[in-house]
């Protein structure tokens, strides 16, 4: 018997082959459902909000508004995600701020997505022609209304494909959270492999599960892109 | 006089694009602006609705609104100026994510907060007026250039502006589509809309205008009734320009 967190799974060192594969499925999928997927969804949603704010700050005419956004994006893009994760989880406690593994991962991944996605959103906003802003102004809109009603809806369409890629990357990146003890999908795989020593089988199994998740997501991505195509010539 | 402009000047960096322009726009009348490329026609039009802010000059409206650009004007004043006019662009600039009808209703509903049902009826009647009754639910990319430009005109009319501005409304169109747009503008002239039209269509300008203004190099070279400026221009530069566009070699 092998004790995993709060759950009991019947995995022992003498198991192998198909039996091990089958018995490992449940703990890994449970890790995926309890941690990998929530971590991805929450970090992506929070990251997008952060990204939108950052992108709009970067488009501001005022340097005081722009600079913090520029520094944030540069710092996140210039440092490894793993290092960011370690700073939040292992670094902050030395300043007497201790955060549990899961929320630590949420914070690090949200900040990371926020920076990368803000670049995508900013580029999408800039890709909308100046004529669209002007047309909005000439029907009496203020800059904020023009942004909200005319520019962002078009920029969203432009940003969906690159943002979907960010999302799919994030699913895979969450495996790094295993290194700060979040018992997500890959951490479960490591724990099982540590007992059975069947690294090839277990890690291939983990890879297949990630692949399935990303494959399903890419189908959703295509469906969304198709829906958004309705007002553009193909 | 709907609007009197005195001493309007505008430069982009070192390039003086408009130099000491005095201009009167009469209520219910059509003013056409002609002139060679780069003479400042578009810039003048854009100053009229604050897409560009003049460096100098005074705008005095009939209703008492006076804007003095010698000092920086407030955002509110710029918005007040802008909301007096509707603009029709050379490249249409329709909102591609909205149907023809939504393009037209956007201003009245979102900006002017008017009643949705009434605005919808207004938009339908405007689209009917420009000959697009059966196209109201199509997106811009499903329309021809001429149809898009007519939606553009309906969109500008929908905010019920006091002044309509047109910047070469037909110059992006295939020749066979120009007529349908000019017909719509002529109808508006007949309804006594106050309009300023930048155009290279001499014959159209002659038919539609009460006054024609010829610009060159940032100055107003000549202005007057179309039969004078277009048929019997006094200034050499106007004569040369008309020669060139009437007999392209
Ligand atoms: N935003 C800008 N920044 C710098 N220069 C500008 C800008 N807008 C216009 N100009 C310059 O100002 C001059 C006048 O331009 P404008 O567009 O008003 O001319 P136009 O008479 O409308 O010409 P066309 O018939 O080609 O449309 C041109 O030399 C142009 O390059
Ligand atoms: Mg022009």
Coordinates of C-alpha atoms and ligand atoms in Angstrom, one line a residue:
Chain A
X1 CA 0.0 0.0 0.0
X2 CA 1.2 3.5 -0.9
X3 CA -0.1 6.5 0.9
X4 CA -0.6 9.6 -1.3
X5 CA -1.7 12.7 0.5
X6 CA -5.2 12.2 1.8
X7 CA -6.0 9.3 -0.5
X8 CA -5.1 5.7 -0.5
X9 CA -4.0 4.2 -3.8
X10 CA -3.0 0.6 -4.2
X11 CA 0.3 1.0 -5.9
X12 CA 3.2 -1.1 -4.7
X13 CA 6.8 -1.5 -5.9
X14 CA 6.2 -5.0 -7.4
X15 CA 3.6 -3.7 -9.8
X16 CA 4.5 -3.1 -13.4
X17 CA 3.2 -2.9 -17.0
X18 CA -0.4 -2.5 -17.7
X19 CA -1.5 -3.0 -14.1
X20 CA 0.8 -0.1 -12.9
X21 CA -0.4 2.1 -15.8
X22 CA -4.0 1.5 -14.8
X23 CA -3.5 2.0 -11.1
X24 CA -1.5 5.2 -11.7
X25 CA -4.2 6.7 -13.8
X26 CA -6.5 7.6 -10.9
X27 CA -3.9 9.4 -8.7
X28 CA -2.6 11.3 -11.7
X29 CA -6.0 12.4 -13.0
X30 CA -7.0 13.3 -9.5
X31 CA -3.9 15.5 -9.3
X32 CA -4.9 17.0 -12.6
X33 CA -8.4 17.7 -11.6
X34 CA -7.6 19.0 -8.1
X35 CA -4.6 21.0 -8.9
X36 CA -3.4 21.2 -12.6
X37 CA -6.7 22.4 -14.0
X38 CA -7.7 24.8 -11.2
X39 CA -4.1 26.2 -11.2
X40 CA -4.3 26.8 -14.9
X41 CA -7.8 28.3 -14.9
X42 CA -7.3 30.6 -12.0
X43 CA -3.8 31.8 -13.0
X44 CA -5.0 32.4 -16.6
X45 CA -8.0 34.4 -15.5
X46 CA -6.1 36.5 -13.0
X47 CA -3.3 36.8 -15.5
X48 CA -5.6 38.2 -18.2
X49 CA -7.0 40.9 -15.9
X50 CA -3.5 41.8 -14.9
X51 CA -2.5 41.8 -18.6
X52 CA -5.3 44.0 -19.7
X53 CA -4.5 46.6 -17.0
X54 CA -0.8 46.4 -17.8
X55 CA -1.4 46.8 -21.6
X56 CA -3.6 49.8 -21.0
X57 CA -1.0 51.3 -18.7
X58 CA 1.7 50.8 -21.3
X59 CA -0.4 52.7 -23.9
X60 CA -0.8 55.7 -21.6
X61 CA 0.8 59.0 -22.5
X62 CA 2.0 59.5 -19.0
X63 CA 5.4 58.1 -18.1
X64 CA 4.4 57.7 -14.4
X65 CA 1.6 55.3 -15.5
X66 CA 3.7 53.6 -18.1
X67 CA 6.9 52.9 -16.2
X68 CA 5.7 50.4 -13.6
X69 CA 4.1 48.4 -16.3
X70 CA 7.2 48.4 -18.4
X71 CA 9.4 47.4 -15.5
X72 CA 7.0 44.6 -14.5
X73 CA 6.9 43.1 -18.0
X74 CA 10.6 43.4 -18.4
X75 CA 11.4 41.7 -15.1
X76 CA 9.0 38.8 -15.7
X77 CA 10.1 38.2 -19.2
X78 CA 13.8 38.5 -18.2
X79 CA 13.7 35.8 -15.5
X80 CA 12.9 32.1 -15.5
X81 CA 9.5 31.0 -14.4
X82 CA 11.0 28.5 -12.0
X83 CA 13.0 31.2 -10.3
X84 CA 9.8 33.3 -9.9
X85 CA 8.1 30.3 -8.4
X86 CA 10.9 29.8 -6.0
X87 CA 11.0 33.4 -4.9
X88 CA 7.3 33.3 -4.0
X89 CA 7.4 30.0 -2.2
X90 CA 11.0 29.7 -0.7
X91 CA 12.0 33.4 -0.8
X92 CA 9.1 35.2 0.8
X93 CA 9.2 33.1 4.1
X94 CA 12.5 34.8 4.9
X95 CA 10.6 38.1 5.0
X96 CA 8.1 36.4 7.3
X97 CA 5.6 36.0 4.5
X98 CA 4.7 32.3 4.2
X99 CA 2.2 31.2 1.6
X100 CA 1.0 27.7 1.0
X101 CA 2.2 25.8 -2.2
X102 CA -1.0 26.2 -4.1
X103 CA -1.6 29.9 -3.6
X104 CA 2.2 30.5 -4.2
X105 CA 1.8 28.8 -7.5
X106 CA -1.3 30.9 -8.4
X107 CA 0.6 34.1 -7.6
X108 CA 3.7 33.2 -9.6
X109 CA 1.8 31.9 -12.6
X110 CA -0.6 34.8 -12.6
X111 CA 2.2 37.3 -12.6
X112 CA 3.9 35.4 -15.4
X113 CA 0.9 35.1 -17.6
X114 CA 0.0 38.8 -16.9
X115 CA 3.3 40.0 -18.3
X116 CA 3.3 37.8 -21.4
X117 CA -0.4 38.3 -22.2
X118 CA 0.0 42.0 -21.8
X119 CA 2.4 42.1 -24.7
X120 CA -0.1 40.2 -26.8
X121 CA -3.0 42.5 -25.8
X122 CA -0.9 45.6 -26.4
X123 CA 0.2 44.4 -29.8
X124 CA -3.4 43.6 -30.7
X125 CA -4.6 47.0 -29.6
X126 CA -1.9 48.6 -31.7
X127 CA -2.8 46.5 -34.7
X128 CA -6.2 48.2 -34.9
X129 CA -6.1 51.0 -37.4
X130 CA -6.0 54.6 -36.3
X131 CA -9.1 55.1 -38.5
X132 CA -11.2 53.0 -36.0
X133 CA -10.3 55.3 -33.1
X134 CA -11.1 58.3 -35.3
X135 CA -14.4 56.9 -36.5
X136 CA -15.3 56.3 -32.8
X137 CA -14.3 59.8 -31.9
X138 CA -16.4 61.3 -34.7
X139 CA -19.6 59.7 -33.4
X140 CA -18.8 61.4 -30.1
X141 CA -17.1 58.7 -28.1
X142 CA -14.5 59.5 -25.5
X143 CA -11.2 57.6 -25.5
X144 CA -12.5 55.1 -22.8
X145 CA -15.7 54.4 -24.7
X146 CA -13.9 54.0 -28.0
X147 CA -11.5 51.5 -26.3
X148 CA -14.2 49.5 -24.7
X149 CA -16.8 49.5 -27.6
X150 CA -14.7 49.6 -30.7
X151 CA -11.0 48.8 -30.2
X152 CA -11.0 46.0 -27.6
X153 CA -13.6 43.9 -29.3
X154 CA -11.5 43.9 -32.4
X155 CA -8.3 43.5 -30.5
X156 CA -9.8 40.5 -28.7
X157 CA -10.3 38.8 -32.0
X158 CA -6.7 39.4 -33.0
X159 CA -5.4 38.2 -29.6
X160 CA -7.3 35.0 -29.3
X161 CA -4.9 32.8 -31.3
X162 CA -1.7 33.9 -29.4
X163 CA -3.6 33.9 -26.1
X164 CA -4.7 30.3 -26.7
X165 CA -1.1 29.4 -27.1
X166 CA -0.2 31.1 -23.9
X167 CA -3.0 29.1 -22.2
X168 CA -1.8 25.8 -23.6
X169 CA 1.8 26.6 -22.5
X170 CA 0.5 27.4 -19.1
X171 CA -1.1 24.0 -18.8
X172 CA 2.3 22.4 -19.3
X173 CA 4.2 25.0 -17.2
X174 CA 2.0 24.1 -14.2
X175 CA 4.1 20.9 -13.9
X176 CA 6.8 23.2 -12.5
X177 CA 4.6 23.6 -9.4
X178 CA 5.6 20.1 -8.5
X179 CA 8.9 21.6 -7.4
X180 CA 7.1 23.7 -4.7
X181 CA 5.2 20.6 -3.5
X182 CA 1.9 21.2 -5.2
X183 CA 0.6 17.7 -5.7
X184 CA -0.5 18.3 -9.2
X185 CA -0.4 15.8 -12.0
X186 CA 3.3 15.6 -12.5
X187 CA 4.1 15.6 -8.8
X188 CA 1.8 12.5 -8.5
X189 CA 3.8 10.9 -11.3
X190 CA 7.1 11.6 -9.5
X191 CA 5.7 10.2 -6.3
X192 CA 4.6 7.0 -8.0
X193 CA 7.9 6.7 -9.9
X194 CA 9.8 7.0 -6.7
X195 CA 8.1 3.9 -5.4
X196 CA 8.0 1.8 -8.5
X197 CA 11.2 3.0 -10.3
X198 CA 9.3 2.5 -13.5
X199 CA 10.2 6.0 -14.8
X200 CA 9.6 5.4 -18.4
X201 CA 6.1 4.1 -18.1
X202 CA 5.0 6.6 -15.5
X203 CA 6.4 9.7 -17.2
X204 CA 5.1 8.6 -20.6
X205 CA 1.7 8.2 -18.9
X206 CA 2.0 11.7 -17.5
X207 CA 3.0 13.0 -21.0
X208 CA -0.1 11.3 -22.5
X209 CA -2.4 12.9 -20.0
X210 CA -0.9 16.4 -20.7
X211 CA -1.2 15.7 -24.4
X212 CA -4.9 14.8 -24.1
X213 CA -5.6 18.0 -22.1
X214 CA -3.8 20.2 -24.7
X215 CA -5.4 18.4 -27.6
X216 CA -8.9 19.0 -26.1
X217 CA -8.0 22.6 -25.6
X218 CA -6.8 23.1 -29.1
X219 CA -10.2 21.9 -30.3
X220 CA -11.9 24.5 -28.1
X221 CA -9.4 27.0 -29.4
X222 CA -10.4 26.3 -33.0
X223 CA -14.1 26.5 -32.2
X224 CA -13.7 29.9 -30.6
X225 CA -11.6 31.2 -33.5
X226 CA -14.3 30.0 -35.9
X227 CA -17.0 31.8 -34.0
X228 CA -15.0 35.0 -34.0
X229 CA -14.5 34.8 -37.8
X230 CA -18.1 35.7 -38.5
X231 CA -17.4 39.3 -39.2
X232 CA -14.2 39.0 -41.1
X233 CA -13.8 38.0 -44.7
X234 CA -12.1 34.6 -45.0
Chain B
X1 CA -23.3 82.2 -40.1
X2 CA -23.1 78.7 -38.6
X3 CA -19.4 79.0 -38.0
X4 CA -16.8 81.8 -38.4
X5 CA -13.2 80.9 -38.3
X6 CA -10.4 83.4 -37.9
X7 CA -6.7 83.0 -38.2
X8 CA -6.6 79.2 -38.1
X9 CA -3.1 77.9 -38.2
X10 CA -1.8 74.4 -37.9
X11 CA 1.8 72.9 -38.1
X12 CA 3.1 69.4 -37.8
X13 CA 6.6 70.1 -36.4
X14 CA 8.2 72.5 -38.8
X15 CA 5.7 71.9 -41.5
X16 CA 3.1 74.6 -41.6
X17 CA 0.1 72.9 -43.1
X18 CA -2.5 75.6 -42.5
X19 CA -1.6 79.3 -42.5
X20 CA -3.9 82.0 -41.3
X21 CA -7.1 80.6 -42.6
X22 CA -10.3 82.7 -42.4
X23 CA -13.5 80.9 -43.3
X24 CA -17.2 81.2 -43.0
X25 CA -19.5 78.2 -43.0
X26 CA -23.1 79.2 -43.7
X27 CA -26.0 77.3 -42.2
X28 CA -27.8 75.0 -44.7
X29 CA -25.2 75.6 -47.4
X30 CA -22.6 73.3 -49.0
X31 CA -19.0 74.3 -49.1
X32 CA -16.6 72.3 -51.3
X33 CA -12.9 72.3 -50.8
X34 CA -10.5 71.6 -53.7
X35 CA -6.8 71.8 -54.2
X36 CA -3.7 69.8 -54.9
X37 CA -2.5 66.9 -52.8
X38 CA -0.8 68.1 -49.6
X39 CA -2.4 71.5 -49.7
X40 CA -4.0 71.0 -46.3
X41 CA -7.6 70.1 -47.2
X42 CA -7.8 67.0 -44.9
X43 CA -6.1 68.8 -42.1
X44 CA -8.6 71.7 -42.3
X45 CA -11.5 69.3 -42.2
X46 CA -10.0 67.4 -39.2
X47 CA -9.5 70.7 -37.4
X48 CA -13.3 71.3 -37.8
X49 CA -14.0 68.3 -35.6
X50 CA -11.0 68.3 -33.3
X51 CA -9.3 65.2 -34.8
X52 CA -6.5 67.7 -35.0
X53 CA -6.3 70.6 -32.7
X54 CA -5.3 73.9 -34.3
X55 CA -2.3 75.8 -33.0
X56 CA -4.0 79.2 -33.4
X57 CA -7.3 80.6 -34.4
X58 CA -10.8 81.3 -33.1
X59 CA -13.9 79.3 -33.9
X60 CA -17.1 81.2 -33.3
X61 CA -20.4 79.3 -33.6
X62 CA -23.8 80.9 -34.2
X63 CA -25.0 79.4 -30.9
X64 CA -22.4 81.3 -28.9
X65 CA -19.8 78.6 -28.5
X66 CA -16.4 80.2 -29.0
X67 CA -13.2 78.3 -29.0
X68 CA -9.8 80.1 -28.9
X69 CA -7.0 77.8 -29.9
X70 CA -4.3 80.3 -29.0
X71 CA -4.3 78.6 -25.7
X72 CA -4.8 75.0 -25.0
X73 CA -8.5 74.1 -25.0
X74 CA -10.1 71.8 -22.5
X75 CA -11.1 68.2 -23.2
X76 CA -14.7 69.2 -22.7
X77 CA -14.4 71.9 -25.3
X78 CA -12.8 69.6 -27.8
X79 CA -15.6 67.1 -27.2
X80 CA -18.2 69.9 -27.6
X81 CA -16.6 70.9 -30.9
X82 CA -16.4 67.3 -32.1
X83 CA -20.0 66.5 -31.3
X84 CA -21.2 69.3 -33.5
X85 CA -20.2 67.4 -36.6
X86 CA -20.4 64.1 -38.3
X87 CA -17.5 62.8 -40.5
X88 CA -17.4 60.6 -43.5
X89 CA -14.0 59.2 -44.3
X90 CA -12.2 58.5 -47.5
X91 CA -11.6 54.9 -46.3
X92 CA -15.1 54.5 -44.7
X93 CA -13.7 53.3 -41.4
X94 CA -16.8 51.3 -40.6
X95 CA -16.7 49.2 -37.5
X96 CA -16.0 45.7 -38.9
X97 CA -17.4 43.8 -35.9
X98 CA -20.8 45.5 -36.2
X99 CA -23.5 45.1 -38.8
X100 CA -24.6 48.0 -40.9
X101 CA -27.4 48.7 -38.5
X102 CA -25.2 48.5 -35.4
X103 CA -22.7 50.8 -37.1
X104 CA -25.5 53.4 -37.4
X105 CA -27.1 52.9 -33.9
X106 CA -23.8 52.9 -32.0
X107 CA -23.5 56.7 -31.7
X108 CA -27.1 57.5 -30.7
X109 CA -27.4 54.6 -28.3
X110 CA -24.0 54.5 -26.6
X111 CA -23.0 58.1 -26.8
X112 CA -26.3 60.0 -26.8
X113 CA -28.1 57.4 -24.7
X114 CA -31.2 57.7 -26.8
X115 CA -34.1 55.3 -26.7
X116 CA -33.1 52.0 -28.3
X117 CA -36.4 51.4 -30.2
X118 CA -36.5 54.9 -31.5
X119 CA -32.9 54.8 -32.6
X120 CA -33.4 51.5 -34.4
X121 CA -36.3 53.0 -36.3
X122 CA -34.2 56.1 -37.1
X123 CA -31.3 53.9 -38.3
X124 CA -33.5 51.8 -40.5
X125 CA -35.0 54.9 -42.1
X126 CA -31.5 56.3 -42.6
X127 CA -30.3 53.1 -44.2
X128 CA -33.3 53.1 -46.4
X129 CA -32.6 56.7 -47.4
X130 CA -29.1 55.7 -48.5
X131 CA -30.6 52.8 -50.4
X132 CA -29.5 49.9 -48.1
X133 CA -32.8 48.8 -46.7
X134 CA -32.1 45.2 -47.5
X135 CA -28.5 45.2 -46.2
X136 CA -29.0 46.3 -42.6
X137 CA -27.9 43.1 -41.1
X138 CA -24.8 42.6 -43.2
X139 CA -21.3 43.2 -41.9
X140 CA -19.1 45.7 -43.6
X141 CA -17.0 43.0 -45.3
X142 CA -20.1 41.8 -47.0
X143 CA -20.8 45.1 -48.6
X144 CA -19.2 46.8 -51.7
X145 CA -17.2 50.0 -51.3
X146 CA -20.1 52.2 -52.4
X147 CA -22.4 50.4 -50.0
X148 CA -19.9 50.8 -47.1
X149 CA -19.5 54.5 -47.8
X150 CA -23.3 54.9 -47.7
X151 CA -23.4 53.2 -44.4
X152 CA -20.7 55.6 -43.3
X153 CA -22.9 58.5 -44.3
X154 CA -25.9 57.0 -42.4
X155 CA -23.7 56.5 -39.4
X156 CA -22.6 60.1 -39.4
X157 CA -26.2 61.4 -40.0
X158 CA -27.5 59.3 -37.1
X159 CA -25.9 61.4 -34.4
X160 CA -27.9 64.3 -35.9
X161 CA -24.9 66.6 -36.3
X162 CA -25.2 70.3 -37.1
X163 CA -22.4 70.0 -39.7
X164 CA -21.5 67.1 -42.0
X165 CA -17.9 66.7 -43.1
X166 CA -16.8 64.6 -46.1
X167 CA -13.2 63.9 -46.9
X168 CA -12.9 62.7 -50.5
X169 CA -15.9 60.4 -49.9
X170 CA -15.6 58.8 -53.4
X171 CA -11.9 58.6 -54.1
X172 CA -11.4 55.1 -52.8
X173 CA -14.3 53.8 -55.0
X174 CA -14.3 52.1 -58.3
X175 CA -15.7 54.6 -61.0
X176 CA -19.0 52.7 -61.4
X177 CA -19.7 53.1 -57.6
X178 CA -19.0 56.8 -57.3
X179 CA -22.4 57.9 -58.6
X180 CA -24.5 56.1 -55.9
X181 CA -22.6 57.9 -53.2
X182 CA -22.7 61.3 -54.9
X183 CA -26.4 60.9 -55.3
X184 CA -26.9 60.5 -51.6
X185 CA -24.8 63.6 -50.9
X186 CA -26.8 65.6 -53.4
X187 CA -30.0 64.5 -51.6
X188 CA -28.6 65.8 -48.4
X189 CA -27.8 69.1 -50.0
X190 CA -31.4 69.4 -51.2
X191 CA -32.5 68.8 -47.5
X192 CA -30.3 71.8 -46.6
X193 CA -27.8 70.0 -44.5
X194 CA -24.8 72.2 -43.6
X195 CA -21.9 70.4 -45.3
X196 CA -18.2 70.8 -46.0
X197 CA -16.9 68.4 -48.7
X198 CA -13.4 67.8 -49.8
X199 CA -13.6 66.5 -53.4
X200 CA -11.8 66.2 -56.7
X201 CA -15.1 65.7 -58.6
X202 CA -15.4 69.0 -60.4
X203 CA -18.8 68.4 -62.0
X204 CA -20.2 67.2 -58.7
X205 CA -18.8 70.2 -56.8
X206 CA -20.4 72.4 -59.4
X207 CA -23.8 70.8 -59.0
X208 CA -23.8 70.5 -55.2
X209 CA -21.9 73.5 -53.8
X210 CA -23.0 76.9 -52.8
X211 CA -19.4 77.9 -52.3
X212 CA -16.1 76.4 -53.6
X213 CA -12.9 77.0 -51.9
X214 CA -9.5 76.4 -53.6
X215 CA -6.6 75.7 -51.4
X216 CA -2.9 75.5 -52.1
X217 CA 0.1 75.1 -49.8
X218 CA -1.9 75.9 -46.7
X219 CA -3.6 79.0 -47.9
X220 CA -7.1 79.6 -49.3
X221 CA -6.2 80.9 -52.7
X222 CA -9.7 81.6 -54.0
X223 CA -13.3 81.2 -52.9
X224 CA -16.6 82.0 -54.3
X225 CA -19.7 80.5 -56.0
X226 CA -18.9 77.4 -58.1
X227 CA -19.7 79.0 -61.4
X228 CA -16.9 81.6 -60.7
X229 CA -14.2 79.4 -59.0
X230 CA -14.7 76.4 -61.3
X231 CA -15.7 78.0 -64.6
X232 CA -13.9 81.3 -64.5
X233 CA -11.1 81.2 -61.8
X234 CA -9.2 84.4 -61.2
X235 CA -6.1 82.8 -59.7
X236 CA -3.5 81.2 -61.9
X237 CA -3.0 78.3 -59.5
X238 CA -6.7 77.5 -59.6
X239 CA -6.7 77.6 -63.4
X240 CA -3.7 75.3 -63.6
X241 CA -5.2 72.8 -61.1
X242 CA -8.5 72.6 -62.9
X243 CA -6.7 72.2 -66.2
X244 CA -4.8 69.3 -64.8
X245 CA -7.8 67.4 -63.3
X246 CA -10.2 68.1 -66.2
X247 CA -7.7 67.1 -68.9
X248 CA -5.5 64.5 -67.4
X249 CA -2.8 63.7 -70.0
Ligands
LIG1 N1 -0.3 63.8 -38.6 C1 0.6 64.4 -39.5 N2 1.9 64.5 -39.1 C2 2.8 65.1 -40.0 N3 2.5 65.7 -41.1 C3 1.2 65.6 -41.5 C4 0.2 65.0 -40.7 N4 -1.0 65.0 -41.4 C5 -0.7 65.7 -42.5 N5 0.6 66.0 -42.6 C6 1.2 66.7 -43.8 O1 0.4 67.9 -43.9 C7 0.3 68.3 -45.3 C8 -1.1 68.4 -45.7 O2 -1.8 67.2 -45.6 P1 -3.3 67.0 -45.9 O3 -3.6 65.6 -45.6 O4 -4.1 68.0 -45.1 O5 -3.4 67.3 -47.4 P2 -4.6 67.1 -48.4 O6 -4.8 68.5 -49.1 O7 -5.7 66.5 -47.7 O8 -3.9 66.2 -49.5 P3 -4.6 64.9 -50.3 O9 -5.3 65.6 -51.5 O10 -3.5 64.1 -50.8 O11 -5.5 64.2 -49.4 C9 1.0 67.1 -46.1 O12 2.3 67.6 -46.4 C10 1.1 66.0 -45.1 O13 2.2 65.2 -45.3
LIG2 MG1 -6.7 64.6 -47.9

